Short mmCIF file of C-alpha atoms in Angstrom, two decimals:
data_model
loop_
_atom_site.label_atom_id
_atom_site.label_comp_id
_atom_site.label_asym_id
_atom_site.label_seq_id
_atom_site.Cartn_x
_atom_site.Cartn_y
_atom_site.Cartn_z
CA UNK A 1 0.11 0.11 0.33
CA UNK A 2 1.33 3.35 -1.49
CA UNK A 3 1.13 6.26 1.29
CA UNK A 4 -0.04 9.13 -0.61
CA UNK A 5 -1.50 12.57 0.40
CA UNK A 6 -5.09 11.38 -0.08
CA UNK A 7 -4.62 8.28 2.38
CA UNK A 8 -2.00 9.18 4.73
CA UNK A 9 -4.63 10.40 7.53
CA UNK A 10 -6.39 7.58 7.13
CA UNK A 11 -3.15 4.97 7.64
CA UNK A 12 -2.22 7.46 10.87
CA UNK A 13 -5.56 6.94 12.45
CA UNK A 14 -4.09 3.11 11.99
CA UNK A 15 -1.00 3.65 13.47
CA UNK A 16 0.91 2.86 10.64
CA UNK A 17 4.75 3.97 10.30
CA UNK A 18 4.76 4.19 6.52
CA UNK A 19 2.33 6.92 7.25
CA UNK A 20 4.09 8.27 9.92
CA UNK A 21 7.32 8.63 7.94
CA UNK A 22 5.31 10.38 5.24
CA UNK A 23 4.36 13.22 7.78
CA UNK A 24 7.39 13.75 8.81
CA UNK A 25 8.74 13.65 5.23
CA UNK A 26 6.11 16.17 3.86
CA UNK A 27 5.91 18.29 6.98
CA UNK A 28 8.89 18.81 9.03
CA UNK A 29 10.44 22.16 7.37
CA UNK A 30 6.93 23.90 8.35
CA UNK A 31 7.24 22.30 12.14
CA UNK A 32 10.73 22.95 12.22
CA UNK A 33 10.25 26.70 11.22
CA UNK A 34 7.41 26.96 13.70
CA UNK A 35 9.29 25.61 17.03
CA UNK A 36 12.89 27.35 15.62
CA UNK A 37 11.00 30.94 15.82
CA UNK A 38 9.67 30.09 19.33
CA UNK A 39 13.21 28.79 21.00
CA UNK A 40 15.95 30.31 18.68
CA UNK A 41 16.91 32.27 21.65
CA UNK A 42 18.25 29.21 23.12
CA UNK A 43 20.62 28.41 20.19
CA UNK A 44 20.40 24.73 21.18
CA UNK A 45 19.45 22.90 18.05
CA UNK A 46 19.51 19.80 20.44
CA UNK A 47 16.16 20.93 22.23
CA UNK A 48 14.67 22.08 18.71
CA UNK A 49 15.28 18.17 17.55
CA UNK A 50 13.83 16.99 20.53
CA UNK A 51 10.88 19.43 20.22
CA UNK A 52 10.13 18.45 16.37
CA UNK A 53 10.08 14.44 17.54
CA UNK A 54 7.45 15.50 20.30
CA UNK A 55 5.45 17.19 17.75
CA UNK A 56 5.31 13.46 15.50
CA UNK A 57 5.14 11.81 18.21
CA UNK A 58 2.39 13.40 19.86
CA UNK A 59 0.27 13.64 16.51
CA UNK A 60 1.00 10.00 16.01
CA UNK A 61 -0.67 8.97 19.16
CA UNK A 62 -3.16 11.30 18.86
CA UNK A 63 -4.42 10.75 15.44
CA UNK A 64 -7.63 9.92 16.51
CA UNK A 65 -8.44 13.07 17.81
CA UNK A 66 -7.74 14.63 14.52
CA UNK A 67 -10.91 15.86 12.26
CA UNK A 68 -10.86 17.37 8.99
CA UNK A 69 -9.07 16.97 5.56
CA UNK A 70 -5.44 17.17 4.55
CA UNK A 71 -4.99 21.26 4.96
CA UNK A 72 -6.77 21.10 8.27
CA UNK A 73 -3.81 18.54 9.06
CA UNK A 74 -1.49 20.72 8.30
CA UNK A 75 -3.02 23.61 10.86
CA UNK A 76 -3.33 20.91 13.15
CA UNK A 77 0.00 19.90 13.23
CA UNK A 78 1.30 23.53 13.46
CA UNK A 79 -0.80 24.06 16.53
CA UNK A 80 0.48 20.95 17.97
CA UNK A 81 4.26 22.15 16.96
CA UNK A 82 3.11 25.72 18.60
CA UNK A 83 2.13 24.06 21.86
CA UNK A 84 4.76 21.56 22.12
CA UNK A 85 7.55 24.45 21.69
CA UNK A 86 5.69 26.48 24.27
CA UNK A 87 5.77 23.65 26.82
CA UNK A 88 9.59 23.13 26.36
CA UNK A 89 9.71 26.91 26.43
CA UNK A 90 8.17 26.43 30.01
CA UNK A 91 10.13 23.81 31.08
CA UNK A 92 13.36 25.34 30.55
CA UNK A 93 12.46 28.29 31.98
CA UNK A 94 11.77 26.35 35.38
CA UNK A 95 15.19 24.48 35.28
CA UNK A 96 18.05 26.48 36.83
CA UNK A 97 21.25 26.51 34.45
CA UNK A 98 23.70 25.20 36.01
CA UNK A 99 26.26 27.96 36.48
CA UNK A 100 23.65 30.05 38.64
CA UNK A 101 24.57 29.15 42.08
CA UNK A 102 21.64 29.74 44.74
CA UNK A 103 21.31 27.86 47.62
CA UNK A 104 17.32 29.31 47.95
CA UNK A 105 16.50 28.10 44.92
CA UNK A 106 14.56 25.32 44.54
CA UNK A 107 12.96 24.86 41.65
CA UNK A 108 12.48 21.14 41.34
CA UNK A 109 8.33 20.41 42.00
CA UNK A 110 7.23 17.63 44.39
CA UNK A 111 5.86 15.16 42.82
CA UNK A 112 2.97 15.99 44.54
CA UNK A 113 2.53 19.44 43.04
CA UNK A 114 3.53 18.38 39.44
CA UNK A 115 0.61 15.61 40.34
CA UNK A 116 -2.01 18.75 40.97
CA UNK A 117 -0.16 20.43 37.77
CA UNK A 118 -1.28 17.88 35.42
CA UNK A 119 -4.57 17.06 37.45
CA UNK A 120 -5.45 21.18 36.87
CA UNK A 121 -4.47 20.85 33.20
CA UNK A 122 -7.03 18.34 32.90
CA UNK A 123 -9.41 20.14 35.17
CA UNK A 124 -9.03 23.46 33.08
CA UNK A 125 -10.16 21.16 29.73
CA UNK A 126 -12.73 19.62 31.59
CA UNK A 127 -14.23 23.00 33.04
CA UNK A 128 -13.23 25.25 29.28
CA UNK A 129 -15.92 22.29 28.03
CA UNK A 130 -18.42 24.35 29.53
CA UNK A 131 -17.64 27.27 27.92
CA UNK A 132 -18.78 28.44 24.17
CA UNK A 133 -16.79 27.29 21.54
CA UNK A 134 -15.66 30.95 20.67
CA UNK A 135 -14.41 31.05 24.34
CA UNK A 136 -12.72 28.32 24.67
CA UNK A 137 -10.61 28.74 21.47
CA UNK A 138 -9.49 31.79 23.22
CA UNK A 139 -8.42 30.27 25.95
CA UNK A 140 -6.43 27.09 24.37
CA UNK A 141 -4.78 30.10 22.59
CA UNK A 142 -3.74 32.08 25.17
CA UNK A 143 -3.09 29.53 27.94
CA UNK A 144 -2.08 26.62 25.67
CA UNK A 145 0.05 28.40 23.04
CA UNK A 146 0.87 31.76 24.78
CA UNK A 147 -0.50 33.83 22.04
CA UNK A 148 -0.95 37.27 22.61
CA UNK A 149 -4.21 38.91 22.94
CA UNK A 150 -3.64 40.77 19.30
CA UNK A 151 -2.49 37.91 17.55
CA UNK A 152 -5.47 35.89 19.17
CA UNK A 153 -7.68 38.82 17.69
CA UNK A 154 -6.50 38.75 14.39
CA UNK A 155 -6.90 35.34 14.35
CA UNK A 156 -10.74 35.27 15.56
CA UNK A 157 -11.36 38.58 13.50
CA UNK A 158 -12.08 40.15 16.48
CA UNK A 159 -10.89 42.93 18.14
CA UNK A 160 -8.25 42.88 20.99
CA UNK A 161 -10.66 44.57 23.50
CA UNK A 162 -12.85 41.91 22.51
CA UNK A 163 -10.67 39.26 23.21
CA UNK A 164 -9.38 41.15 26.52
CA UNK A 165 -13.32 41.15 27.85
CA UNK A 166 -14.17 37.46 26.58
CA UNK A 167 -10.79 36.34 28.28
CA UNK A 168 -12.22 38.23 31.50
CA UNK A 169 -15.56 37.12 31.39
CA UNK A 170 -14.70 33.06 30.56
CA UNK A 171 -12.04 33.69 33.86
CA UNK A 172 -14.84 34.77 35.74
CA UNK A 173 -17.12 32.28 34.79
CA UNK A 174 -14.70 29.41 35.35
CA UNK A 175 -13.84 30.80 38.72
CA UNK A 176 -17.54 30.27 39.17
CA UNK A 177 -17.82 26.67 37.85
CA UNK A 178 -14.61 26.11 39.98
CA UNK A 179 -15.97 27.85 43.22
CA UNK A 180 -18.13 24.97 42.96
CA UNK A 181 -15.53 21.85 43.22
CA UNK A 182 -12.09 21.54 45.00
CA UNK A 183 -8.12 21.89 44.30
CA UNK A 184 -7.28 19.20 46.38
CA UNK B 1 -3.98 15.38 27.27
CA UNK B 2 -6.51 13.37 24.80
CA UNK B 3 -8.85 16.67 24.85
CA UNK B 4 -6.15 18.99 24.20
CA UNK B 5 -5.38 17.32 21.14
CA UNK B 6 -9.02 17.73 19.97
CA UNK B 7 -9.43 21.09 21.12
CA UNK B 8 -6.93 22.23 18.39
CA UNK B 9 -8.91 20.77 15.47
CA UNK B 10 -10.49 24.11 16.31
CA UNK B 11 -8.22 26.43 16.69
CA UNK B 12 -5.96 25.72 13.68
CA UNK B 13 -3.53 28.23 13.61
CA UNK B 14 -2.31 28.78 9.86
CA UNK B 15 1.32 29.41 10.31
CA UNK B 16 2.51 32.47 8.13
CA UNK B 17 6.05 30.78 8.21
CA UNK B 18 8.07 29.51 5.17
CA UNK B 19 9.05 25.69 5.58
CA UNK B 20 12.51 25.89 7.05
CA UNK B 21 15.49 23.73 5.37
CA UNK B 22 16.11 20.67 6.96
CA UNK B 23 19.35 18.65 6.01
CA UNK B 24 19.92 14.64 5.25
CA UNK B 25 21.36 14.58 8.40
CA UNK B 26 19.30 16.07 10.74
CA UNK B 27 16.23 14.61 9.41
CA UNK B 28 17.68 11.10 9.79
CA UNK B 29 18.52 12.02 13.70
CA UNK B 30 14.95 13.11 14.30
CA UNK B 31 13.33 10.06 12.50
CA UNK B 32 15.61 8.00 14.59
CA UNK B 33 14.59 9.28 17.97
CA UNK B 34 11.13 8.99 16.85
CA UNK B 35 11.16 5.56 15.67
CA UNK B 36 13.20 4.89 18.78
CA UNK B 37 10.87 6.68 21.37
CA UNK B 38 7.87 4.83 19.28
CA UNK B 39 9.31 0.89 20.06
CA UNK B 40 10.14 1.10 22.96
CA UNK B 41 6.69 2.38 23.93
CA UNK B 42 5.16 -0.59 21.94
CA UNK B 43 7.66 -3.12 22.75
CA UNK B 44 7.01 -2.87 26.66
CA UNK B 45 3.40 -3.05 25.74
CA UNK B 46 3.15 -5.76 23.76
CA UNK B 47 5.31 -7.66 26.04
CA UNK B 48 3.44 -7.03 28.68
CA UNK B 49 0.20 -8.07 27.26
CA UNK B 50 1.74 -11.42 25.78
CA UNK B 51 2.89 -11.88 29.31
CA UNK B 52 -0.49 -11.47 30.33
CA UNK B 53 -2.15 -13.45 27.50
CA UNK B 54 0.08 -16.51 28.55
CA UNK B 55 -0.70 -15.86 32.48
CA UNK B 56 -4.61 -16.02 31.58
CA UNK B 57 -4.55 -18.61 29.68
CA UNK B 58 -3.60 -20.86 32.68
CA UNK B 59 -5.16 -19.21 35.36
CA UNK B 60 -8.70 -18.70 33.71
CA UNK B 61 -9.62 -22.05 34.42
CA UNK B 62 -11.37 -22.02 37.86
CA UNK B 63 -12.31 -18.52 37.49
CA UNK B 64 -14.70 -16.52 35.89
CA UNK B 65 -12.81 -13.62 33.67
CA UNK B 66 -12.40 -10.71 33.67
CA UNK B 67 -13.57 -9.86 37.23
CA UNK B 68 -13.49 -13.07 39.61
CA UNK B 69 -13.80 -13.56 42.78
CA UNK B 70 -10.48 -13.81 45.11
CA UNK B 71 -9.98 -14.95 48.57
CA UNK B 72 -9.08 -11.77 50.39
CA UNK B 73 -5.59 -11.60 50.55
CA UNK B 74 -3.38 -12.46 53.69
CA UNK B 75 -4.02 -9.13 54.70
CA UNK B 76 -7.96 -9.34 55.43
CA UNK B 77 -8.81 -6.22 56.39
CA UNK B 78 -7.31 -3.43 54.92
CA UNK B 79 -8.12 -0.54 57.17
CA UNK B 80 -6.14 -2.21 59.64
CA UNK B 81 -3.00 -1.99 57.57
CA UNK B 82 -3.00 2.01 57.77
CA UNK B 83 -2.91 2.20 61.58
CA UNK B 84 0.48 3.87 61.48
CA UNK B 85 -0.28 5.99 58.80
CA UNK B 86 -1.07 9.83 59.74
CA UNK B 87 -4.40 9.81 57.70
CA UNK B 88 -5.96 7.04 59.75
CA UNK B 89 -9.22 7.33 60.65
CA UNK B 90 -10.70 4.24 60.13
CA UNK B 91 -10.87 2.09 63.27
CA UNK B 92 -14.52 1.53 62.65
CA UNK B 93 -14.32 0.93 59.05
CA UNK B 94 -13.49 -3.05 59.20
CA UNK B 95 -16.77 -3.59 61.16
CA UNK B 96 -19.24 -1.25 58.87
CA UNK B 97 -17.56 -1.84 55.31
CA UNK B 98 -19.14 -4.49 53.10
CA UNK B 99 -16.28 -7.28 51.79
CA UNK B 100 -15.68 -7.37 48.22
CA UNK B 101 -13.32 -9.12 46.80
CA UNK B 102 -13.76 -8.40 43.36
CA UNK B 103 -10.27 -8.61 41.25
CA UNK B 104 -9.54 -7.52 37.78
CA UNK B 105 -6.29 -8.03 36.04
CA UNK B 106 -5.07 -5.90 33.06
CA UNK B 107 -1.56 -5.55 31.72
CA UNK B 108 0.11 -7.23 34.53
CA UNK B 109 -1.75 -5.52 37.02
CA UNK B 110 -3.97 -7.10 39.51
CA UNK B 111 -6.43 -4.78 41.51
CA UNK B 112 -8.57 -6.20 44.15
CA UNK B 113 -11.47 -4.03 45.94
CA UNK B 114 -11.55 -5.70 49.15
CA UNK B 115 -13.65 -3.23 51.26
CA UNK B 116 -16.21 -0.39 50.40
CA UNK B 117 -18.30 1.90 52.87
CA UNK B 118 -20.48 4.51 51.94
CA UNK B 119 -22.09 6.89 54.89
CA UNK B 120 -23.79 9.29 53.08
CA UNK B 121 -20.36 11.74 53.59
CA UNK B 122 -18.21 10.03 51.75
CA UNK B 123 -17.91 6.51 49.67
CA UNK B 124 -14.52 5.03 50.65
CA UNK B 125 -12.91 2.22 48.88
CA UNK B 126 -9.97 -0.04 49.80
CA UNK B 127 -8.05 -1.87 47.14
CA UNK B 128 -5.22 -4.06 46.68
CA UNK B 129 -2.73 -3.70 43.35
CA UNK B 130 -0.53 -6.46 43.04
CA UNK B 131 1.86 -6.44 39.55
CA UNK B 132 5.39 -8.63 38.20
CA UNK B 133 7.26 -5.20 38.76
CA UNK B 134 7.73 -2.48 40.78
CA UNK B 135 4.91 0.15 40.19
CA UNK B 136 6.93 2.90 42.28
CA UNK B 137 6.25 3.88 45.86
CA UNK B 138 2.34 5.08 45.99
CA UNK B 139 0.56 3.79 43.15
CA UNK B 140 -2.99 4.38 42.80
CA UNK B 141 -5.80 4.28 40.07
CA UNK B 142 -6.11 7.20 38.22
CA UNK B 143 -10.26 6.84 38.67
CA UNK B 144 -13.55 7.89 37.45
CA UNK B 145 -15.97 7.06 39.47
CA UNK B 146 -19.74 7.07 38.32
CA UNK B 147 -22.27 6.85 40.72
CA UNK B 148 -26.24 6.98 38.36
CA UNK B 149 -28.13 8.56 41.28
CA UNK B 150 -25.60 11.44 41.00
CA UNK B 151 -26.42 12.05 37.34
CA UNK B 152 -24.54 14.98 36.16
CA UNK B 153 -24.04 16.81 39.27
CA UNK B 154 -20.06 15.75 39.48
CA UNK B 155 -19.53 15.65 36.07
CA UNK B 156 -17.36 18.54 36.20
CA UNK B 157 -15.11 17.47 39.49
CA UNK B 158 -17.01 18.99 42.09
CA UNK B 159 -15.84 16.77 44.38
CA UNK B 160 -12.69 16.27 46.62
CA UNK B 161 -10.13 12.68 46.37
CA UNK B 162 -7.89 11.53 48.96
CA UNK B 163 -5.63 8.94 48.47
CA UNK B 164 -3.86 6.55 51.38
CA UNK B 165 -0.90 4.44 50.17
CA UNK B 166 0.90 1.40 51.79
CA UNK B 167 3.25 -0.44 50.00
CA UNK B 168 3.09 -3.89 51.17
CA UNK B 169 6.00 -5.17 49.42
CA UNK B 170 8.13 -4.31 45.88
CA UNK B 171 5.04 -5.55 44.08
CA UNK B 172 1.93 -5.19 46.12
CA UNK B 173 0.48 -1.89 47.58
CA UNK B 174 -2.73 -1.84 49.43
CA UNK B 175 -4.95 2.14 48.94
CA UNK B 176 -8.01 3.66 50.66
CA UNK B 177 -9.51 6.14 48.53
CA UNK B 178 -11.74 8.76 50.06
CA UNK B 179 -14.16 10.45 47.64
CA UNK B 180 -15.58 13.06 49.34
CA UNK B 181 -19.38 13.96 48.30
CA UNK B 182 -19.53 18.04 48.19
CA UNK B 183 -23.17 18.60 48.10
CA UNK B 184 -26.29 17.41 46.56
CA UNK B 185 -29.08 14.60 47.74
CA UNK B 186 -27.54 12.07 49.70
CA UNK B 187 -29.48 8.83 48.45
CA UNK B 188 -29.84 5.71 50.49
CA UNK B 189 -28.45 3.17 48.10
CA UNK B 190 -25.18 4.15 45.57
CA UNK B 191 -24.71 2.18 42.26
CA UNK B 192 -20.77 3.22 41.93
CA UNK B 193 -18.47 2.24 38.80
CA UNK B 194 -15.01 2.37 39.31
CA UNK B 195 -12.67 2.58 36.79
CA UNK B 196 -9.60 3.49 35.39
CA UNK B 197 -7.15 3.12 32.23
CA UNK B 198 -3.94 4.33 34.34
CA UNK B 199 -1.68 3.29 37.49
CA UNK B 200 0.22 5.72 38.67
CA UNK B 201 2.71 6.46 41.23
CA UNK B 202 1.95 9.79 43.13
CA UNK B 203 5.10 10.31 43.79
CA UNK B 204 6.01 10.28 40.36
CA UNK B 205 3.84 10.92 38.06
CA UNK B 206 5.73 10.16 34.96
CA UNK B 207 5.56 6.44 35.81
CA UNK B 208 2.30 5.17 34.41
CA UNK B 209 1.09 1.60 33.40
CA UNK B 210 -1.61 1.65 31.36
CA UNK B 211 -4.70 -0.47 31.32
CA UNK B 212 -8.11 -0.88 31.96
CA UNK B 213 -9.45 -2.06 35.00
CA UNK B 214 -13.01 -1.85 35.89
CA UNK B 215 -15.64 -2.65 38.47
CA UNK B 216 -19.10 -2.19 39.73
CA UNK B 217 -21.03 -2.54 42.51
CA UNK B 218 -23.72 -1.37 44.94
CA UNK B 219 -23.52 0.11 48.44
CA UNK B 220 -26.13 0.84 51.36
CA UNK B 221 -25.94 3.91 53.23
CA UNK B 222 -24.83 3.61 56.93
CA UNK B 223 -26.85 5.70 59.53
CA UNK B 224 -25.82 9.60 59.53
CA UNK B 225 -27.20 12.08 61.98
CA UNK B 226 -26.55 15.58 61.14
CA UNK B 227 -26.79 18.77 63.56
CA UNK B 228 -26.48 22.07 62.33
CA UNK B 229 -24.71 24.34 64.75
CA UNK B 230 -26.10 27.74 65.74
CA UNK B 231 -24.85 30.72 63.50
CA UNK B 232 -21.77 32.14 64.87
CA UNK B 233 -21.79 30.00 67.91
CA UNK B 234 -18.42 28.40 67.15
CA UNK B 235 -16.53 30.55 65.68
CA UNK B 236 -12.57 31.84 65.71
CA UNK B 237 -11.45 35.31 64.67
CA UNK B 238 -8.10 37.12 64.01
CA UNK B 239 -6.04 38.69 62.14
CA UNK B 240 -8.13 38.40 59.26
CA UNK B 241 -8.98 35.27 59.41
CA UNK B 242 -12.11 34.00 60.51
CA UNK B 243 -13.00 30.47 61.12
CA UNK B 244 -16.29 28.61 61.97
CA UNK B 245 -17.65 25.34 62.48
CA UNK B 246 -21.22 25.27 60.57
CA UNK B 247 -22.38 21.46 61.29
CA UNK B 248 -21.40 17.76 62.58
CA UNK B 249 -22.63 14.11 60.67
CA UNK B 250 -22.06 11.38 62.43
CA UNK B 251 -21.98 8.30 60.84
CA UNK B 252 -21.10 4.59 62.59
CA UNK B 253 -17.84 5.34 61.63
CA UNK B 254 -16.83 8.80 61.62
CA UNK B 255 -17.72 12.41 62.35
CA UNK B 256 -17.29 14.85 59.63
CA UNK B 257 -17.34 18.62 60.60
CA UNK B 258 -18.27 21.09 57.67
CA UNK B 259 -16.28 24.35 58.04
CA UNK B 260 -16.22 27.63 56.86
CA UNK B 261 -12.96 29.99 56.87
CA UNK B 262 -12.78 33.67 55.33
CA UNK B 263 -9.37 35.03 54.85
CA UNK B 264 -8.56 38.61 54.45
CA UNK B 265 -5.12 38.11 52.71
CA UNK B 266 -4.27 41.70 51.80
CA UNK B 267 -4.24 42.24 55.56
CA UNK B 268 -2.64 39.07 56.68
CA UNK B 269 0.15 39.09 54.22
CA UNK B 270 0.81 43.15 54.63
CA UNK B 271 0.95 43.79 51.19
CA UNK B 272 -1.50 44.51 48.16
CA UNK B 273 -0.63 44.07 44.73
CA UNK B 274 0.89 40.39 44.42
CA UNK B 275 -0.58 37.03 44.14
CA UNK B 276 -0.75 35.75 48.19
CA UNK B 277 -2.06 31.93 49.36
CA UNK B 278 -3.33 31.34 52.54
CA UNK B 279 -3.23 28.12 53.76
CA UNK B 280 -5.23 27.10 57.06
CA UNK B 281 -3.93 23.62 58.60
CA UNK B 282 -5.40 22.05 61.85
CA UNK B 283 -4.54 20.64 64.94
CA UNK B 284 -7.43 17.91 66.59
CA UNK B 285 -7.78 17.13 69.80
CA UNK B 286 -10.08 16.44 72.88
CA UNK B 287 -10.59 17.23 76.37
CA UNK B 288 -9.30 13.97 78.07
CA UNK B 289 -5.91 14.91 75.80
CA UNK B 290 -6.05 12.49 72.80
CA UNK B 291 -4.73 13.81 69.70
CA UNK B 292 -6.72 12.65 66.58
CA UNK B 293 -5.99 12.19 63.35
CA UNK B 294 -8.38 13.47 60.35
CA UNK B 295 -8.80 13.79 56.78
CA UNK B 296 -8.78 17.01 55.82
CA UNK B 297 -11.39 18.29 52.55
CA UNK B 298 -9.13 21.34 51.45
CA UNK B 299 -12.25 23.08 49.72
CA UNK B 300 -10.85 25.62 46.90
CA UNK B 301 -8.03 26.78 49.15
CA UNK B 302 -7.29 30.63 49.57
CA UNK B 303 -5.62 32.70 47.13
CA UNK B 304 -6.38 36.33 45.80
CA UNK B 305 -6.92 34.97 42.60
CA UNK B 306 -10.02 34.23 43.89
CA UNK B 307 -10.98 37.95 44.75
CA UNK B 308 -12.46 39.25 47.62
CA UNK B 309 -14.47 37.94 50.42
CA UNK B 310 -13.96 34.55 49.15
CA UNK B 311 -15.23 31.83 51.93
CA UNK B 312 -13.64 28.30 51.90
CA UNK B 313 -15.79 25.05 52.78
CA UNK B 314 -12.88 23.05 53.95
CA UNK B 315 -14.68 19.35 55.78
CA UNK B 316 -12.43 17.67 58.25
CA UNK B 317 -13.36 13.94 58.79
CA UNK B 318 -12.38 12.24 62.20
CA UNK B 319 -12.45 8.91 63.38
CA UNK B 320 -15.10 7.53 66.34
CA UNK B 321 -13.94 9.98 69.91
CA UNK B 322 -12.79 8.33 72.81
CA UNK B 323 -15.79 7.42 75.01
CA UNK B 324 -14.43 10.07 77.76
CA UNK B 325 -14.05 12.94 75.84
CA UNK B 326 -16.47 16.10 76.20
CA UNK B 327 -15.78 18.12 73.84
CA UNK B 328 -13.34 18.41 70.45
CA UNK B 329 -10.81 21.31 69.70
CA UNK B 330 -10.07 22.40 66.78
CA UNK B 331 -6.90 24.82 66.90
CA UNK B 332 -6.71 26.71 62.92
CA UNK B 333 -2.38 27.02 61.97
CA UNK B 334 -2.35 30.11 59.59
CA UNK B 335 0.67 29.95 57.23
CA UNK B 336 0.90 32.69 54.50
CA UNK B 337 2.53 32.93 51.17
CA UNK B 338 3.56 34.71 48.23
CA UNK B 339 4.79 33.63 44.84
CA UNK B 340 8.19 34.31 44.24
CA UNK B 341 8.84 36.93 41.33
CA UNK B 342 5.42 36.64 40.61
CA UNK B 343 6.12 33.71 38.58
CA UNK B 344 2.61 31.71 37.22
CA UNK B 345 3.55 28.55 38.37
CA UNK B 346 6.94 29.63 40.11
CA UNK B 347 7.67 28.33 43.78
CA UNK B 348 5.96 29.69 46.67
CA UNK B 349 7.51 31.24 49.46
CA UNK B 350 6.34 31.80 53.09
CA UNK B 351 6.06 35.96 53.91
CA UNK B 352 6.17 34.76 57.94
CA UNK B 353 6.42 32.41 60.42
CA UNK B 354 3.19 29.97 60.85
CA UNK B 355 0.58 31.07 63.68
CA UNK B 356 -1.79 29.19 65.66
CA UNK B 357 -5.48 31.42 66.41
CA UNK B 358 -7.40 31.28 69.43
CA UNK B 359 -8.73 27.18 68.94
CA UNK B 360 -12.55 26.18 68.18
CA UNK B 361 -13.98 24.10 71.42
CA UNK B 362 -17.07 21.87 70.07
CA UNK B 363 -19.47 20.00 72.42
CA UNK B 364 -19.88 16.33 71.67
CA UNK B 365 -22.17 14.80 74.48
#
């Protein structure tokens, strides 16, 4: 079976290795560009390569979550790349540089905290599902993809003020939902 | 994380970027990395599956598969294992809980629910985990619990969970899981679906075993008796913190106190423009000198994120009291923290030494 631009999505969902190979060959350039743009200041090709492979693995393992056609797939993959890059950036920002001597710095999170953090991501996603589709998208862009309000505005075709407003109201709404619940 | 990938379907950001040049070497390195990770994951998964298959074919004779009854392992009453644990409150649980002994095996890990009890405050489930390899220090089922009687009420969390884990040997563990019911009706009978697709080590969340464990059972409510305290009759207040006890509910196995905490974070921290967090801990004693272990359901906690006049409603579940006791004393211990450098997920540092405020005395006779 030959993997082509018409059938690769189907085969990727079936977890065929050849489809993954095809996706890598086809999209590695754009994925690298997105990740490079976010992480270039670290000037470390190793980190960028790591992030590229995480993007493809993420897409491969979650291929069933994808909905749409080939053009949608490119955008979906770009979004994953952006998310992976931001995620990496957050992790790097948290790890202390080895030449910094600071006895008070305790950047290692306890397992408990790490678990809670993971749980709260899940919880945030759960709660977000109660928001309107548009607000959900805005929240994803803001908090998972670290986009600026201006960028989000441009993407959604709204004014920046409208985005500010929606984020504010959305947060309030989430808080209300959350107060019904618990964080521990 | 699956949900996030689904959510990405809607966002679809169009990156206006030119694809970058990727050298053959670079591409090879990346592919090598991807397929190495992938193989590793799949290899272990399939090996484990194969091992189970071999085991299962041997074992199924004599058992109904997949959920089979088992003799409750050597340990007998699981609750008695936790006596030394600081969260141990289960003195009377063994006597009142329903003995289950239902097992399920998936991916080389056998989970057995030994006891369960529903006292209208909590659903408490004791289970053991047995595996052929070590699962870390504090493995638990990453669970979801569905109770038909609660309908949609707990769909978006809205409950609190506590896990108490005891390591029995390198490959055997006992867990008591307490699921706190926050609000709404407390039916006479609950049909519980308890299931999970991961076993996760709470001391190292990257240590995960995938599988599929799923249990269904029915529990009858124990008798419970509630008392609502008069407003402001059991209150303590100092330095911007107000703690009150609102209600108590007594069941044959435990007593739960419903509390409220109102905290003026700005006043406490003497700072007005930064994120602050206030933790209220408790010490519980009686008037004949016994210290009590308890399960602390913390509620939403306190931080400036919640805005002004936010009240938190924690709960404290105590075991049965000493018969000689006539009152229970709850002492709030307050610690004030702020986020270092204002980072979003940064570390938290104390603003000052934790301090106690005047205790609340609750008559229990």
